[in-house]
């Protein structure tokens, strides 16, 4: 098959062509995880995949426990379903980074200290969410952890990530513009970390389902570089899936898809669909900005720096920005039909709940 075919199928799978009617939680489940450093950008990513965008649904889904906001890939904040979070956090925690000599020296915590430290964090959060500062005050009030006072006063985030990876806490609702942390097991949908031997194959299958046709190199990028999974483990999990995976060729490049998707992938036809997506959208972060089939190499720097992206047929063909009530799209090469772009601007206006119009194409 060709790359335009493959990307057309991937757009369909990721609810971009046609745009679906899925809930916010189902969109996130489809993508595996969605970056969530900024609620507005995350909401744009979700609404771009909904025929009738529902602003505010993301915050509601997090509040109801349908989605969990926590540290995941590359140590960045993501939203995921509680079920998927149990998979990804298990893989991240398997590296046991907090037991490295550098961590032991810097934080003054031996491996044997961590069970008590984790319990102290859960106890401090037992009555509800706390800001990082308040959590730090509660923890350092205990003699065994008083030496961490300077860590919490300076930069506690690496230490808090280790607690998040082990499933002790996640982000709670913001309070007066400040982040809060809450117990993860307060979410009735949270079932704990999945056994690594089960989590690995599930993570591989989830990625291939959403980002196929894909390669072991892409899986290494997503799970290896993203969650610290070792190459040997990844190879074992891929091999263990056996006939669940099917080998295909995309313009001569070997790739993998789920066998259950093989016929649909082979029957896919190229698309000219236009989508305006937010910066750091999973469309590019899933395969990585270094994937030349999705991001033209000459434009990679701008996309990696966080430009909003304009996608045509699955390929990033431009960037966009908003100034007042105007949306300006800058195309790298030929401009698609203006009516298609105007339709996307209209969807964007619905999401942002503000009138918008497409600015004239710059000359």
mmCIF file of N, CA and C in Angstrom, residues 51-182:
data_model
loop_
_atom_site.group_PDB
_atom_site.id
_atom_site.type_symbol
_atom_site.label_atom_id
_atom_site.label_comp_id
_atom_site.label_asym_id
_atom_site.label_seq_id
_atom_site.Cartn_x
_atom_site.Cartn_y
_atom_site.Cartn_z
ATOM 1 N N UNK A 51 -17.696 15.351 16.111
ATOM 2 C CA UNK A 51 -18.518 16.038 15.111
ATOM 3 C C UNK A 51 -19.201 17.257 15.717
ATOM 4 N N UNK A 52 -19.660 17.110 16.940
ATOM 5 C CA UNK A 52 -20.260 18.229 17.671
ATOM 6 C C UNK A 52 -19.405 18.468 18.911
ATOM 7 N N UNK A 53 -18.413 19.359 18.809
ATOM 8 C CA UNK A 53 -17.505 19.592 19.936
ATOM 9 C C UNK A 53 -18.270 19.946 21.208
ATOM 10 N N UNK A 54 -17.807 19.404 22.325
ATOM 11 C CA UNK A 54 -18.474 19.623 23.606
ATOM 12 C C UNK A 54 -17.490 20.239 24.596
ATOM 13 N N UNK A 55 -17.263 21.541 24.498
ATOM 14 C CA UNK A 55 -16.331 22.198 25.422
ATOM 15 C C UNK A 55 -16.725 21.953 26.874
ATOM 16 N N UNK A 56 -15.737 21.718 27.711
ATOM 17 C CA UNK A 56 -15.993 21.473 29.124
ATOM 18 C C UNK A 56 -16.102 20.005 29.471
ATOM 19 N N UNK A 57 -16.253 19.148 28.460
ATOM 20 C CA UNK A 57 -16.420 17.719 28.729
ATOM 21 C C UNK A 57 -15.152 17.114 29.329
ATOM 22 N N UNK A 58 -13.998 17.593 28.921
ATOM 23 C CA UNK A 58 -12.740 17.074 29.443
ATOM 24 C C UNK A 58 -12.658 17.263 30.957
ATOM 25 N N UNK A 59 -12.896 18.478 31.426
ATOM 26 C CA UNK A 59 -12.819 18.772 32.865
ATOM 27 C C UNK A 59 -13.817 17.912 33.624
ATOM 28 N N UNK A 60 -15.007 17.747 33.053
ATOM 29 C CA UNK A 60 -16.032 16.928 33.699
ATOM 30 C C UNK A 60 -15.579 15.470 33.785
ATOM 31 N N UNK A 61 -14.992 14.958 32.698
ATOM 32 C CA UNK A 61 -14.551 13.563 32.676
ATOM 33 C C UNK A 61 -13.454 13.316 33.707
ATOM 34 N N UNK A 62 -12.562 14.291 33.890
ATOM 35 C CA UNK A 62 -11.512 14.156 34.912
ATOM 36 C C UNK A 62 -12.131 14.188 36.308
ATOM 37 N N UNK A 63 -13.069 15.106 36.513
ATOM 38 C CA UNK A 63 -13.716 15.225 37.821
ATOM 39 C C UNK A 63 -14.490 13.957 38.187
ATOM 40 N N UNK A 64 -15.078 13.308 37.180
ATOM 41 C CA UNK A 64 -15.860 12.099 37.419
ATOM 42 C C UNK A 64 -15.002 10.844 37.488
ATOM 43 N N UNK A 65 -13.700 10.985 37.234
ATOM 44 C CA UNK A 65 -12.815 9.834 37.294
ATOM 45 C C UNK A 65 -12.794 9.002 36.031
ATOM 46 N N UNK A 66 -13.469 9.462 34.971
ATOM 47 C CA UNK A 66 -13.409 8.736 33.702
ATOM 48 C C UNK A 66 -12.034 8.865 33.068
ATOM 49 N N UNK A 67 -11.332 9.950 33.395
ATOM 50 C CA UNK A 67 -9.976 10.178 32.927
ATOM 51 C C UNK A 67 -9.091 10.535 34.114
ATOM 52 N N UNK A 68 -7.845 10.178 34.017
ATOM 53 C CA UNK A 68 -6.850 10.467 35.049
ATOM 54 C C UNK A 68 -5.800 11.392 34.459
ATOM 55 N N UNK A 69 -5.431 12.414 35.186
ATOM 56 C CA UNK A 69 -4.390 13.351 34.752
ATOM 57 C C UNK A 69 -3.157 13.091 35.601
ATOM 58 N N UNK A 70 -2.079 12.623 34.947
ATOM 59 C CA UNK A 70 -0.901 12.232 35.707
ATOM 60 C C UNK A 70 0.344 12.326 34.845
ATOM 61 N N UNK A 71 1.484 12.075 35.439
ATOM 62 C CA UNK A 71 2.748 12.064 34.689
ATOM 63 C C UNK A 71 2.874 10.738 33.952
ATOM 64 N N UNK A 72 3.206 10.802 32.666
ATOM 65 C CA UNK A 72 3.325 9.564 31.906
ATOM 66 C C UNK A 72 4.508 9.650 30.955
ATOM 67 N N UNK A 73 4.235 9.723 29.665
ATOM 68 C CA UNK A 73 5.293 9.659 28.665
ATOM 69 C C UNK A 73 6.246 10.836 28.782
ATOM 70 N N UNK A 74 7.552 10.500 28.788
ATOM 71 C CA UNK A 74 8.623 11.486 28.898
ATOM 72 C C UNK A 74 8.488 12.354 30.150
ATOM 73 N N UNK A 75 7.818 11.838 31.135
ATOM 74 C CA UNK A 75 7.660 12.573 32.376
ATOM 75 C C UNK A 75 6.699 13.743 32.279
ATOM 76 N N UNK A 76 6.021 13.889 31.129
ATOM 77 C CA UNK A 76 5.096 15.000 30.942
ATOM 78 C C UNK A 76 3.698 14.616 31.427
ATOM 79 N N UNK A 77 2.862 15.612 31.626
ATOM 80 C CA UNK A 77 1.499 15.375 32.101
ATOM 81 C C UNK A 77 0.627 14.900 30.936
ATOM 82 N N UNK A 78 -0.119 13.829 31.158
ATOM 83 C CA UNK A 78 -1.036 13.291 30.163
ATOM 84 C C UNK A 78 -2.370 12.961 30.832
ATOM 85 N N UNK A 79 -3.417 12.860 30.019
ATOM 86 C CA UNK A 79 -4.663 12.262 30.487
ATOM 87 C C UNK A 79 -4.797 10.901 29.835
ATOM 88 N N UNK A 80 -5.319 9.955 30.588
ATOM 89 C CA UNK A 80 -5.571 8.606 30.094
ATOM 90 C C UNK A 80 -6.752 8.054 30.873
ATOM 91 N N UNK A 81 -7.364 7.019 30.356
ATOM 92 C CA UNK A 81 -8.385 6.351 31.153
ATOM 93 C C UNK A 81 -7.703 5.672 32.328
ATOM 94 N N UNK A 82 -8.417 5.426 33.420
ATOM 95 C CA UNK A 82 -7.790 4.731 34.556
ATOM 96 C C UNK A 82 -7.213 3.372 34.153
ATOM 97 N N UNK A 83 -7.899 2.680 33.233
ATOM 98 C CA UNK A 83 -7.417 1.367 32.796
ATOM 99 C C UNK A 83 -6.087 1.495 32.065
ATOM 100 N N UNK A 84 -5.997 2.442 31.133
ATOM 101 C CA UNK A 84 -4.751 2.628 30.399
ATOM 102 C C UNK A 84 -3.658 3.205 31.283
ATOM 103 N N UNK A 85 -4.032 4.062 32.216
ATOM 104 C CA UNK A 85 -3.035 4.603 33.151
ATOM 105 C C UNK A 85 -2.386 3.479 33.944
ATOM 106 N N UNK A 86 -3.172 2.457 34.308
ATOM 107 C CA UNK A 86 -2.616 1.323 35.028
ATOM 108 C C UNK A 86 -1.579 0.570 34.224
ATOM 109 N N UNK A 87 -1.739 0.594 32.884
ATOM 110 C CA UNK A 87 -0.772 -0.047 31.994
ATOM 111 C C UNK A 87 0.486 0.805 31.876
ATOM 112 N N UNK A 88 0.316 2.077 31.533
ATOM 113 C CA UNK A 88 1.472 2.939 31.270
ATOM 114 C C UNK A 88 2.289 3.201 32.529
ATOM 115 N N UNK A 89 1.614 3.417 33.650
ATOM 116 C CA UNK A 89 2.355 3.665 34.884
ATOM 117 C C UNK A 89 3.120 2.423 35.323
ATOM 118 N N UNK A 90 2.554 1.244 35.069
ATOM 119 C CA UNK A 90 3.267 0.011 35.417
ATOM 120 C C UNK A 90 4.573 -0.089 34.642
ATOM 121 N N UNK A 91 4.545 0.266 33.363
ATOM 122 C CA UNK A 91 5.756 0.207 32.552
ATOM 123 C C UNK A 91 6.770 1.250 33.012
ATOM 124 N N UNK A 92 6.281 2.446 33.317
ATOM 125 C CA UNK A 92 7.183 3.502 33.782
ATOM 126 C C UNK A 92 7.796 3.133 35.133
ATOM 127 N N UNK A 93 6.984 2.575 36.026
ATOM 128 C CA UNK A 93 7.463 2.247 37.370
ATOM 129 C C UNK A 93 8.432 1.071 37.361
ATOM 130 N N UNK A 94 8.359 0.230 36.322
ATOM 131 C CA UNK A 94 9.194 -0.974 36.285
ATOM 132 C C UNK A 94 10.688 -0.654 36.283
ATOM 133 N N UNK A 95 11.038 0.546 35.816
ATOM 134 C CA UNK A 95 12.458 0.924 35.793
ATOM 135 C C UNK A 95 12.997 1.248 37.184
ATOM 136 N N UNK A 96 12.087 1.534 38.124
ATOM 137 C CA UNK A 96 12.452 1.846 39.508
ATOM 138 C C UNK A 96 13.567 2.892 39.566
ATOM 139 N N UNK A 97 13.347 3.994 38.867
ATOM 140 C CA UNK A 97 14.352 5.052 38.787
ATOM 141 C C UNK A 97 14.752 5.591 40.148
ATOM 142 N N UNK A 98 13.800 5.599 41.082
ATOM 143 C CA UNK A 98 14.075 6.170 42.402
ATOM 144 C C UNK A 98 15.098 5.358 43.202
ATOM 145 N N UNK A 99 15.470 4.180 42.680
ATOM 146 C CA UNK A 99 16.491 3.379 43.344
ATOM 147 C C UNK A 99 17.887 3.587 42.757
ATOM 148 N N UNK A 100 17.983 4.419 41.718
ATOM 149 C CA UNK A 100 19.286 4.708 41.135
ATOM 150 C C UNK A 100 20.185 5.410 42.157
ATOM 151 N N UNK A 101 21.495 5.172 42.087
ATOM 152 C CA UNK A 101 22.407 5.835 43.038
ATOM 153 C C UNK A 101 22.252 7.359 43.043
ATOM 154 N N UNK A 102 22.036 7.950 41.866
ATOM 155 C CA UNK A 102 21.904 9.412 41.809
ATOM 156 C C UNK A 102 20.681 9.893 42.583
ATOM 157 N N UNK A 103 19.582 9.155 42.490
ATOM 158 C CA UNK A 103 18.384 9.505 43.245
ATOM 159 C C UNK A 103 18.616 9.295 44.741
ATOM 160 N N UNK A 104 19.240 8.193 45.098
ATOM 161 C CA UNK A 104 19.464 7.896 46.507
ATOM 162 C C UNK A 104 20.322 8.975 47.153
ATOM 163 N N UNK A 105 21.322 9.432 46.406
ATOM 164 C CA UNK A 105 22.215 10.465 46.938
ATOM 165 C C UNK A 105 21.495 11.807 47.044
ATOM 166 N N UNK A 106 20.796 12.184 45.992
ATOM 167 C CA UNK A 106 20.184 13.517 45.939
ATOM 168 C C UNK A 106 19.040 13.659 46.954
ATOM 169 N N UNK A 107 18.186 12.630 47.037
ATOM 170 C CA UNK A 107 17.005 12.732 47.892
ATOM 171 C C UNK A 107 17.210 12.125 49.283
ATOM 172 N N UNK A 108 18.314 11.440 49.480
ATOM 173 C CA UNK A 108 18.551 10.841 50.785
ATOM 174 C C UNK A 108 17.524 9.797 51.152
ATOM 175 N N UNK A 109 17.030 9.073 50.154
ATOM 176 C CA UNK A 109 16.042 8.022 50.381
ATOM 177 C C UNK A 109 16.582 6.705 49.842
ATOM 178 N N UNK A 110 16.746 5.742 50.698
ATOM 179 C CA UNK A 110 17.159 4.404 50.280
ATOM 180 C C UNK A 110 15.938 3.650 49.779
ATOM 181 N N UNK A 111 16.114 2.597 49.000
ATOM 182 C CA UNK A 111 14.956 1.807 48.549
ATOM 183 C C UNK A 111 14.053 1.379 49.698
ATOM 184 N N UNK A 112 14.662 1.069 50.838
ATOM 185 C CA UNK A 112 13.866 0.627 51.991
ATOM 186 C C UNK A 112 13.026 1.754 52.593
ATOM 187 N N UNK A 113 13.345 3.020 52.247
ATOM 188 C CA UNK A 113 12.593 4.166 52.782
ATOM 189 C C UNK A 113 11.308 4.427 51.996
ATOM 190 N N UNK A 114 11.247 3.918 50.777
ATOM 191 C CA UNK A 114 10.133 4.293 49.903
ATOM 192 C C UNK A 114 8.766 3.786 50.359
ATOM 193 N N UNK A 115 8.628 2.568 50.871
ATOM 194 C CA UNK A 115 7.290 2.168 51.341
ATOM 195 C C UNK A 115 6.710 3.132 52.373
ATOM 196 N N UNK A 116 7.536 3.566 53.317
ATOM 197 C CA UNK A 116 7.049 4.500 54.335
ATOM 198 C C UNK A 116 6.772 5.872 53.727
ATOM 199 N N UNK A 117 7.622 6.298 52.783
ATOM 200 C CA UNK A 117 7.423 7.600 52.148
ATOM 201 C C UNK A 117 6.131 7.598 51.329
ATOM 202 N N UNK A 118 5.893 6.530 50.618
ATOM 203 C CA UNK A 118 4.660 6.431 49.821
ATOM 204 C C UNK A 118 3.434 6.430 50.737
ATOM 205 N N UNK A 119 3.506 5.700 51.829
ATOM 206 C CA UNK A 119 2.376 5.657 52.749
ATOM 207 C C UNK A 119 2.125 7.021 53.364
ATOM 208 N N UNK A 120 3.205 7.730 53.679
ATOM 209 C CA UNK A 120 3.057 9.076 54.253
ATOM 210 C C UNK A 120 2.373 10.001 53.265
ATOM 211 N N UNK A 121 2.697 9.880 51.983
ATOM 212 C CA UNK A 121 2.049 10.713 50.958
ATOM 213 C C UNK A 121 0.569 10.382 50.861
ATOM 214 N N UNK A 122 0.239 9.111 50.865
ATOM 215 C CA UNK A 122 -1.177 8.722 50.786
ATOM 216 C C UNK A 122 -1.932 9.192 52.026
ATOM 217 N N UNK A 123 -1.301 9.074 53.184
ATOM 218 C CA UNK A 123 -1.953 9.536 54.413
ATOM 219 C C UNK A 123 -2.204 11.043 54.369
ATOM 220 N N UNK A 124 -1.229 11.791 53.862
ATOM 221 C CA UNK A 124 -1.373 13.247 53.807
ATOM 222 C C UNK A 124 -2.525 13.656 52.894
ATOM 223 N N UNK A 125 -2.795 12.831 51.874
ATOM 224 C CA UNK A 125 -3.856 13.145 50.902
ATOM 225 C C UNK A 125 -5.179 12.479 51.246
ATOM 226 N N UNK A 126 -5.248 11.845 52.373
ATOM 227 C CA UNK A 126 -6.440 11.072 52.729
ATOM 228 C C UNK A 126 -7.694 11.927 52.831
ATOM 229 N N UNK A 127 -7.541 13.195 53.229
ATOM 230 C CA UNK A 127 -8.704 14.054 53.419
ATOM 231 C C UNK A 127 -9.036 14.892 52.182
ATOM 232 N N UNK A 128 -8.299 14.678 51.106
ATOM 233 C CA UNK A 128 -8.597 15.410 49.879
ATOM 234 C C UNK A 128 -7.351 15.993 49.243
ATOM 235 N N UNK A 129 -7.518 16.637 48.080
ATOM 236 C CA UNK A 129 -6.376 17.165 47.336
ATOM 237 C C UNK A 129 -5.615 18.239 48.107
ATOM 238 N N UNK A 130 -4.303 18.278 47.856
ATOM 239 C CA UNK A 130 -3.434 19.301 48.428
ATOM 240 C C UNK A 130 -2.569 19.890 47.326
ATOM 241 N N UNK A 131 -2.168 21.137 47.489
ATOM 242 C CA UNK A 131 -1.182 21.699 46.577
ATOM 243 C C UNK A 131 0.156 21.023 46.848
ATOM 244 N N UNK A 132 1.082 21.055 45.894
ATOM 245 C CA UNK A 132 2.402 20.482 46.158
ATOM 246 C C UNK A 132 3.070 21.066 47.397
ATOM 247 N N UNK A 133 2.872 22.358 47.615
ATOM 248 C CA UNK A 133 3.465 23.003 48.796
ATOM 249 C C UNK A 133 2.884 22.427 50.081
ATOM 250 N N UNK A 134 1.557 22.270 50.118
ATOM 251 C CA UNK A 134 0.914 21.729 51.316
ATOM 252 C C UNK A 134 1.286 20.269 51.526
ATOM 253 N N UNK A 135 1.376 19.510 50.436
ATOM 254 C CA UNK A 135 1.791 18.115 50.562
ATOM 255 C C UNK A 135 3.220 18.034 51.093
ATOM 256 N N UNK A 136 4.093 18.899 50.578
ATOM 257 C CA UNK A 136 5.471 18.924 51.055
ATOM 258 C C UNK A 136 5.549 19.249 52.529
ATOM 259 N N UNK A 137 4.716 20.205 52.975
ATOM 260 C CA UNK A 137 4.728 20.578 54.392
ATOM 261 C C UNK A 137 4.305 19.400 55.265
ATOM 262 N N UNK A 138 3.294 18.649 54.793
ATOM 263 C CA UNK A 138 2.819 17.500 55.565
ATOM 264 C C UNK A 138 3.879 16.407 55.633
ATOM 265 N N UNK A 139 4.567 16.167 54.522
ATOM 266 C CA UNK A 139 5.572 15.104 54.481
ATOM 267 C C UNK A 139 6.811 15.466 55.308
ATOM 268 N N UNK A 140 7.272 16.687 55.162
ATOM 269 C CA UNK A 140 8.514 17.078 55.852
ATOM 270 C C UNK A 140 8.294 17.346 57.332
ATOM 271 N N UNK A 141 7.033 17.361 57.761
ATOM 272 C CA UNK A 141 6.763 17.479 59.197
ATOM 273 C C UNK A 141 7.143 16.197 59.925
ATOM 274 N N UNK A 142 7.269 15.101 59.165
ATOM 275 C CA UNK A 142 7.674 13.832 59.770
ATOM 276 C C UNK A 142 9.203 13.798 59.854
ATOM 277 N N UNK A 143 9.742 13.453 60.987
ATOM 278 C CA UNK A 143 11.208 13.472 61.177
ATOM 279 C C UNK A 143 11.969 12.708 60.096
ATOM 280 N N UNK A 144 11.441 11.579 59.641
ATOM 281 C CA UNK A 144 12.171 10.756 58.670
ATOM 282 C C UNK A 144 12.338 11.461 57.329
ATOM 283 N N UNK A 145 11.481 12.456 57.064
ATOM 284 C CA UNK A 145 11.514 13.115 55.762
ATOM 285 C C UNK A 145 11.735 14.621 55.861
ATOM 286 N N UNK A 146 12.148 15.057 57.042
ATOM 287 C CA UNK A 146 12.370 16.490 57.235
ATOM 288 C C UNK A 146 13.459 17.020 56.301
ATOM 289 N N UNK A 147 14.423 16.160 55.948
ATOM 290 C CA UNK A 147 15.534 16.595 55.097
ATOM 291 C C UNK A 147 15.086 16.944 53.678
ATOM 292 N N UNK A 148 13.846 16.606 53.309
ATOM 293 C CA UNK A 148 13.332 16.922 51.967
ATOM 294 C C UNK A 148 12.728 18.323 51.890
ATOM 295 N N UNK A 149 12.833 19.066 52.985
ATOM 296 C CA UNK A 149 12.240 20.403 53.024
ATOM 297 C C UNK A 149 12.789 21.286 51.911
ATOM 298 N N UNK A 150 14.082 21.250 51.666
ATOM 299 C CA UNK A 150 14.668 22.087 50.613
ATOM 300 C C UNK A 150 14.227 21.621 49.229
ATOM 301 N N UNK A 151 14.003 20.318 49.063
ATOM 302 C CA UNK A 151 13.527 19.797 47.778
ATOM 303 C C UNK A 151 12.150 20.350 47.464
ATOM 304 N N UNK A 152 11.251 20.311 48.429
ATOM 305 C CA UNK A 152 9.901 20.814 48.196
ATOM 306 C C UNK A 152 9.884 22.327 48.051
ATOM 307 N N UNK A 153 10.837 23.014 48.643
ATOM 308 C CA UNK A 153 10.903 24.464 48.499
ATOM 309 C C UNK A 153 11.453 24.866 47.136
ATOM 310 N N UNK A 154 12.252 23.982 46.537
ATOM 311 C CA UNK A 154 12.913 24.309 45.269
ATOM 312 C C UNK A 154 12.168 23.700 44.076
ATOM 313 N N UNK A 155 12.284 22.395 43.881
ATOM 314 C CA UNK A 155 11.657 21.734 42.735
ATOM 315 C C UNK A 155 11.321 20.292 43.111
ATOM 316 N N UNK A 156 10.083 20.057 43.547
ATOM 317 C CA UNK A 156 9.718 18.714 44.017
ATOM 318 C C UNK A 156 9.202 17.785 42.923
ATOM 319 N N UNK A 157 9.164 18.264 41.671
ATOM 320 C CA UNK A 157 8.390 17.539 40.661
ATOM 321 C C UNK A 157 8.951 16.160 40.335
ATOM 322 N N UNK A 158 10.262 15.986 40.295
ATOM 323 C CA UNK A 158 10.800 14.651 40.013
ATOM 324 C C UNK A 158 10.397 13.664 41.108
ATOM 325 N N UNK A 159 10.444 14.128 42.340
ATOM 326 C CA UNK A 159 10.055 13.279 43.459
ATOM 327 C C UNK A 159 8.565 12.933 43.381
ATOM 328 N N UNK A 160 7.748 13.909 43.023
ATOM 329 C CA UNK A 160 6.312 13.676 42.899
ATOM 330 C C UNK A 160 6.001 12.745 41.730
ATOM 331 N N UNK A 161 6.808 12.835 40.659
ATOM 332 C CA UNK A 161 6.604 11.926 39.529
ATOM 333 C C UNK A 161 6.779 10.477 39.964
ATOM 334 N N UNK A 162 7.773 10.223 40.799
ATOM 335 C CA UNK A 162 8.003 8.856 41.256
ATOM 336 C C UNK A 162 6.805 8.327 42.034
ATOM 337 N N UNK A 163 6.147 9.188 42.810
ATOM 338 C CA UNK A 163 4.939 8.779 43.521
ATOM 339 C C UNK A 163 3.787 8.545 42.549
ATOM 340 N N UNK A 164 3.714 9.384 41.505
ATOM 341 C CA UNK A 164 2.657 9.211 40.500
ATOM 342 C C UNK A 164 2.859 7.914 39.735
ATOM 343 N N UNK A 165 4.098 7.622 39.351
ATOM 344 C CA UNK A 165 4.370 6.403 38.582
ATOM 345 C C UNK A 165 4.014 5.146 39.370
ATOM 346 N N UNK A 166 4.100 5.212 40.672
ATOM 347 C CA UNK A 166 3.776 4.040 41.492
ATOM 348 C C UNK A 166 2.294 3.979 41.855
ATOM 349 N N UNK A 167 1.537 4.933 41.314
ATOM 350 C CA UNK A 167 0.089 4.902 41.502
ATOM 351 C C UNK A 167 -0.398 5.464 42.815
ATOM 352 N N UNK A 168 0.432 6.253 43.489
ATOM 353 C CA UNK A 168 0.034 6.805 44.781
ATOM 354 C C UNK A 168 -0.794 8.081 44.643
ATOM 355 N N UNK A 169 -0.511 8.863 43.631
ATOM 356 C CA UNK A 169 -1.214 10.136 43.482
ATOM 357 C C UNK A 169 -1.354 10.495 42.009
ATOM 358 N N UNK A 170 -2.229 11.448 41.748
ATOM 359 C CA UNK A 170 -2.389 12.032 40.415
ATOM 360 C C UNK A 170 -2.819 13.476 40.631
ATOM 361 N N UNK A 171 -3.042 14.197 39.554
ATOM 362 C CA UNK A 171 -3.476 15.585 39.692
ATOM 363 C C UNK A 171 -4.948 15.651 40.070
ATOM 364 N N UNK A 172 -5.265 16.602 40.942
ATOM 365 C CA UNK A 172 -6.640 16.876 41.304
ATOM 366 C C UNK A 172 -7.100 18.153 40.628
ATOM 367 N N UNK A 173 -8.259 18.673 41.001
ATOM 368 C CA UNK A 173 -8.745 19.925 40.407
ATOM 369 C C UNK A 173 -7.862 21.096 40.819
ATOM 370 N N UNK A 174 -7.657 22.025 39.891
ATOM 371 C CA UNK A 174 -6.835 23.192 40.226
ATOM 372 C C UNK A 174 -7.538 24.027 41.291
ATOM 373 N N UNK A 175 -6.747 24.731 42.085
ATOM 374 C CA UNK A 175 -7.290 25.536 43.183
ATOM 375 C C UNK A 175 -6.656 26.915 43.123
ATOM 376 N N UNK A 176 -7.468 27.912 42.794
ATOM 377 C CA UNK A 176 -6.969 29.282 42.659
ATOM 378 C C UNK A 176 -5.787 29.354 41.703
ATOM 379 N N UNK A 177 -5.891 28.606 40.612
ATOM 380 C CA UNK A 177 -4.842 28.622 39.607
ATOM 381 C C UNK A 177 -3.654 27.746 39.924
ATOM 382 N N UNK A 178 -3.666 27.059 41.067
ATOM 383 C CA UNK A 178 -2.561 26.189 41.453
ATOM 384 C C UNK A 178 -2.934 24.726 41.233
ATOM 385 N N UNK A 179 -1.949 23.931 40.857
ATOM 386 C CA UNK A 179 -2.162 22.492 40.720
ATOM 387 C C UNK A 179 -2.395 21.875 42.088
ATOM 388 N N UNK A 180 -3.196 20.822 42.126
ATOM 389 C CA UNK A 180 -3.343 20.039 43.346
ATOM 390 C C UNK A 180 -3.062 18.575 43.019
ATOM 391 N N UNK A 181 -2.789 17.819 44.064
ATOM 392 C CA UNK A 181 -2.523 16.389 43.940
ATOM 393 C C UNK A 181 -3.506 15.649 44.832
ATOM 394 N N UNK A 182 -3.941 14.488 44.359
ATOM 395 C CA UNK A 182 -4.887 13.700 45.135
ATOM 396 C C UNK A 182 -4.522 12.218 45.040
#
